XYZ file of N, CA, C and O in Angstrom:
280
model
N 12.145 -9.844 -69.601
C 12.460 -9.258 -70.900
C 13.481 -10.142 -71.606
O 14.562 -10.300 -71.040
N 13.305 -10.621 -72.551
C 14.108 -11.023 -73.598
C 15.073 -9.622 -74.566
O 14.571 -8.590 -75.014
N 16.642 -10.086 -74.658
C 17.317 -9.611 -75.294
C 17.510 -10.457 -76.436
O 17.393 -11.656 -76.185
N 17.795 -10.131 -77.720
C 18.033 -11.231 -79.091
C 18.846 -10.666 -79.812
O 18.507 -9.540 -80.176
N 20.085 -11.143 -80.259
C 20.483 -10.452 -81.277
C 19.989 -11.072 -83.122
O 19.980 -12.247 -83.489
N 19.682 -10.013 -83.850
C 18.700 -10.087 -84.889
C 19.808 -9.432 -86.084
O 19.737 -8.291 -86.541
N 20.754 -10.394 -86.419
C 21.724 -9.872 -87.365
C 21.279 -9.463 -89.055
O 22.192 -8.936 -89.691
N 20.309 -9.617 -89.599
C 20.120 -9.187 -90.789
C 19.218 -8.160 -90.310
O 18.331 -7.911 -91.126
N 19.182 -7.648 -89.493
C 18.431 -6.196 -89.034
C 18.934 -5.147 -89.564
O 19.968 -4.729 -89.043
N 18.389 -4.424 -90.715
C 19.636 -3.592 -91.444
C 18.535 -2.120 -91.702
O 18.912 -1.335 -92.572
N 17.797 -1.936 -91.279
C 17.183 -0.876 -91.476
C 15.421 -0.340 -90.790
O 14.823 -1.067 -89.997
N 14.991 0.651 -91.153
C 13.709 0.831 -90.631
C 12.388 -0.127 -91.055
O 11.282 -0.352 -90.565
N 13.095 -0.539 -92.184
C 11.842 -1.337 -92.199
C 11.613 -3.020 -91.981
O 10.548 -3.595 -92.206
N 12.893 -3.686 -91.480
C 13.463 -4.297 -90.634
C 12.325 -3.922 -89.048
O 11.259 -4.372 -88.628
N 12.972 -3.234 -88.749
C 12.504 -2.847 -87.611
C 10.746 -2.495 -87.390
O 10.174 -2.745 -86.329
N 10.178 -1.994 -88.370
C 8.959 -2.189 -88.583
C 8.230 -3.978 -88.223
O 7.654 -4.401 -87.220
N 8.552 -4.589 -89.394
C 7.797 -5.895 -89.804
C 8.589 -6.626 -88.380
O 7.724 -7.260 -87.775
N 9.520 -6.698 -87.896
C 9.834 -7.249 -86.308
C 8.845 -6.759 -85.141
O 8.358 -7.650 -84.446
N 8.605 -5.819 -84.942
C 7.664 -5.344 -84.132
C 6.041 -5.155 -84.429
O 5.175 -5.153 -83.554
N 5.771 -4.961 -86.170
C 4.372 -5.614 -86.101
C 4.283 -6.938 -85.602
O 3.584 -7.131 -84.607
N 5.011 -8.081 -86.253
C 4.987 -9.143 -86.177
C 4.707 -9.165 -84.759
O 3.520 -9.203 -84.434
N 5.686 -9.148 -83.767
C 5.357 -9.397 -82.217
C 3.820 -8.641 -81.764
O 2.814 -9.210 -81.340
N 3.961 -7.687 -81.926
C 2.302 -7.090 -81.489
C 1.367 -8.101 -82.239
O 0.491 -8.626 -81.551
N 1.418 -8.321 -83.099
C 0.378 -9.336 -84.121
C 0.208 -10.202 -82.748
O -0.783 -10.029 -82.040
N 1.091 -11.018 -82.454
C 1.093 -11.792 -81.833
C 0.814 -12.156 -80.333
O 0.518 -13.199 -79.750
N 1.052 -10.748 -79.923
C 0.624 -10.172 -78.459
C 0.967 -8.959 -78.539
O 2.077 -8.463 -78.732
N -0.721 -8.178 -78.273
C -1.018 -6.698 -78.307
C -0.193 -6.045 -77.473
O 0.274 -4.909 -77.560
N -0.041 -7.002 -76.532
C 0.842 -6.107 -75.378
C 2.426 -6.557 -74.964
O 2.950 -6.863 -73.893
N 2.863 -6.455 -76.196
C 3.962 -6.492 -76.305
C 5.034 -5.437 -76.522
O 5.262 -4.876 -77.594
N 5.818 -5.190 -75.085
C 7.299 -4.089 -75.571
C 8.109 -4.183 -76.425
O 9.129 -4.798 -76.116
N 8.024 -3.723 -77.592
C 9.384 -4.132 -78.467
C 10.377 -3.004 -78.232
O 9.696 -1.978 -78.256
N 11.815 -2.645 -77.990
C 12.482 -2.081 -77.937
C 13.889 -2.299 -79.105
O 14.878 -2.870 -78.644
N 13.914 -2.017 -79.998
C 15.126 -1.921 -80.856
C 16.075 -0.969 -80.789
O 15.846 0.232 -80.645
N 17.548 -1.669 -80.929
C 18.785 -1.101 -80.952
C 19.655 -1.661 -82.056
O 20.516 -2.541 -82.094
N 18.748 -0.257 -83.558
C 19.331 -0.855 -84.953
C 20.742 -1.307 -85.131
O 21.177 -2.367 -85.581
N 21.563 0.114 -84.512
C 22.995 -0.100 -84.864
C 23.655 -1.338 -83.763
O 24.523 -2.174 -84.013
N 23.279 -1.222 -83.125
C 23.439 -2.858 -82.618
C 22.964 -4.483 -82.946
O 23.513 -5.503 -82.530
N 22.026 -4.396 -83.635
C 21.340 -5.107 -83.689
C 20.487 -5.994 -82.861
O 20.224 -7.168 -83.120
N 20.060 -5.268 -81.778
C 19.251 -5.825 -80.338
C 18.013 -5.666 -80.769
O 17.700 -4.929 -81.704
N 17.101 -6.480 -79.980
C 16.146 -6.340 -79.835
C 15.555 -6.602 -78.881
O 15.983 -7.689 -78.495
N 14.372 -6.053 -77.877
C 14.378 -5.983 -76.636
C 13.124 -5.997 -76.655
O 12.488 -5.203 -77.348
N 12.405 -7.156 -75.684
C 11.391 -7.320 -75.897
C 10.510 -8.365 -74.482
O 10.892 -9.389 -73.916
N 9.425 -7.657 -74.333
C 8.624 -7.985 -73.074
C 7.373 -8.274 -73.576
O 6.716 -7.392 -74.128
N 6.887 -9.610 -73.431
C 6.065 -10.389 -74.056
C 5.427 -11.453 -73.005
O 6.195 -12.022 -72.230
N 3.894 -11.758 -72.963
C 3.573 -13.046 -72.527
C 4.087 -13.938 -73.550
O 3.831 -15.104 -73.251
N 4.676 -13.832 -74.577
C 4.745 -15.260 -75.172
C 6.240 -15.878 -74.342
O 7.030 -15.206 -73.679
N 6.274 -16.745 -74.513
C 8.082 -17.358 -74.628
C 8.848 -17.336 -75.546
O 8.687 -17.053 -76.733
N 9.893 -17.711 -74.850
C 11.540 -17.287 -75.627
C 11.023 -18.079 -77.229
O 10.827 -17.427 -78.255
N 10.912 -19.232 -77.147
C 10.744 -19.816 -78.175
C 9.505 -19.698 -78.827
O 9.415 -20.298 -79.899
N 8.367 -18.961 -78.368
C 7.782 -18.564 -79.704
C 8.260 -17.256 -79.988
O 8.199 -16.819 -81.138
N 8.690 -16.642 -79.126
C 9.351 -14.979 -79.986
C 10.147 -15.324 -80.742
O 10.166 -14.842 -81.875
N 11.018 -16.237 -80.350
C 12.354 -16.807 -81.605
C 11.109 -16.706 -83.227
O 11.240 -15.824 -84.075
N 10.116 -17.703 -83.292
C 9.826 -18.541 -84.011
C 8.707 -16.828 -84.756
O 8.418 -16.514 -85.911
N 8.478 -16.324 -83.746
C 7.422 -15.111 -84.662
C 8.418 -13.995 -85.588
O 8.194 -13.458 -86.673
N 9.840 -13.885 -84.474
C 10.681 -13.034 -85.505
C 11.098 -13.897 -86.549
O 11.169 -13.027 -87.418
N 11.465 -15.056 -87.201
C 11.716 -16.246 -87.691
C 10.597 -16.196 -88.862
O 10.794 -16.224 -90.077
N 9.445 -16.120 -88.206
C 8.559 -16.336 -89.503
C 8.133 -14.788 -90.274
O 7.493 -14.601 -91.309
N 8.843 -13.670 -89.205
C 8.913 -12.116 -90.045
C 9.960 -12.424 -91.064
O 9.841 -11.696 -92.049
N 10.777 -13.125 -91.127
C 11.752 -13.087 -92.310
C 13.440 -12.899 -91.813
O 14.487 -12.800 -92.453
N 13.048 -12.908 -90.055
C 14.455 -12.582 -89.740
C 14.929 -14.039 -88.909
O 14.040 -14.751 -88.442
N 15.985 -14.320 -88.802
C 16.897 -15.336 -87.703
C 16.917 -14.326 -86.270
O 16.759 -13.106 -86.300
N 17.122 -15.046 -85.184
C 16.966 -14.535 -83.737
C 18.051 -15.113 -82.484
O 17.937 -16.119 -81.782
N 18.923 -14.268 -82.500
C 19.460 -15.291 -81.162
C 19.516 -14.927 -79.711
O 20.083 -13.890 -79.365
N 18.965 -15.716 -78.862
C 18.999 -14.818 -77.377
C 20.592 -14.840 -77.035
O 21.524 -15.607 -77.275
N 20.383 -13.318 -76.191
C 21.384 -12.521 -76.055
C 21.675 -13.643 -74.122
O 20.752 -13.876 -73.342
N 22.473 -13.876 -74.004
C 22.812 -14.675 -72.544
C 23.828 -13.287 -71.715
O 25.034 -13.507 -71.606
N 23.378 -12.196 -71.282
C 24.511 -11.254 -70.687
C 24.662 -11.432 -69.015
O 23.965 -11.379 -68.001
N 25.736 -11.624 -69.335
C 26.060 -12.314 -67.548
C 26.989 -10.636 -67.196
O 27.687 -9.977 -67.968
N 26.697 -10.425 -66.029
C 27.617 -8.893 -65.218
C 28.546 -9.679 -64.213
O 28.079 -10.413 -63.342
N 30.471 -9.379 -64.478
C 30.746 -10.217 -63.426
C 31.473 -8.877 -62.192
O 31.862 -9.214 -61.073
């Protein structure tokens, strides 16, 4: 699973066109969003770098989330 933080994520319909977009792209794709955070959570055959590049071409910027537990 990829975590991303997706900072111009500002509403439902934000959150819409991010998660068509990924299903567009692979049907079987988990999208999980966390608006007021701005996460996005997501389980995909594609890779990091085309999920970057599919939320990217929805209209949003993408950055993977690196969470280390110490």
């Amino acid at each position: 699973m990829l975590r991303l933080r997706v900072e111009k994520m500002v509403c439902g319909h934000c959150v819409k066109a991010i998660t068509e977009a990924m299903q567009a792209a692979d049907s079987q794709a988990q999208v999980n969003v966390r608006l007021d955070d701005k996460i996005v959570e997501i389980s995909s055959t594609k890779g990091e770098d085309d999920v970057i590049a599919i939320i990217r071409n929805a209209g949003y910027s993408a950055e993977l989330i690196n969470e280390s537990f110490a």
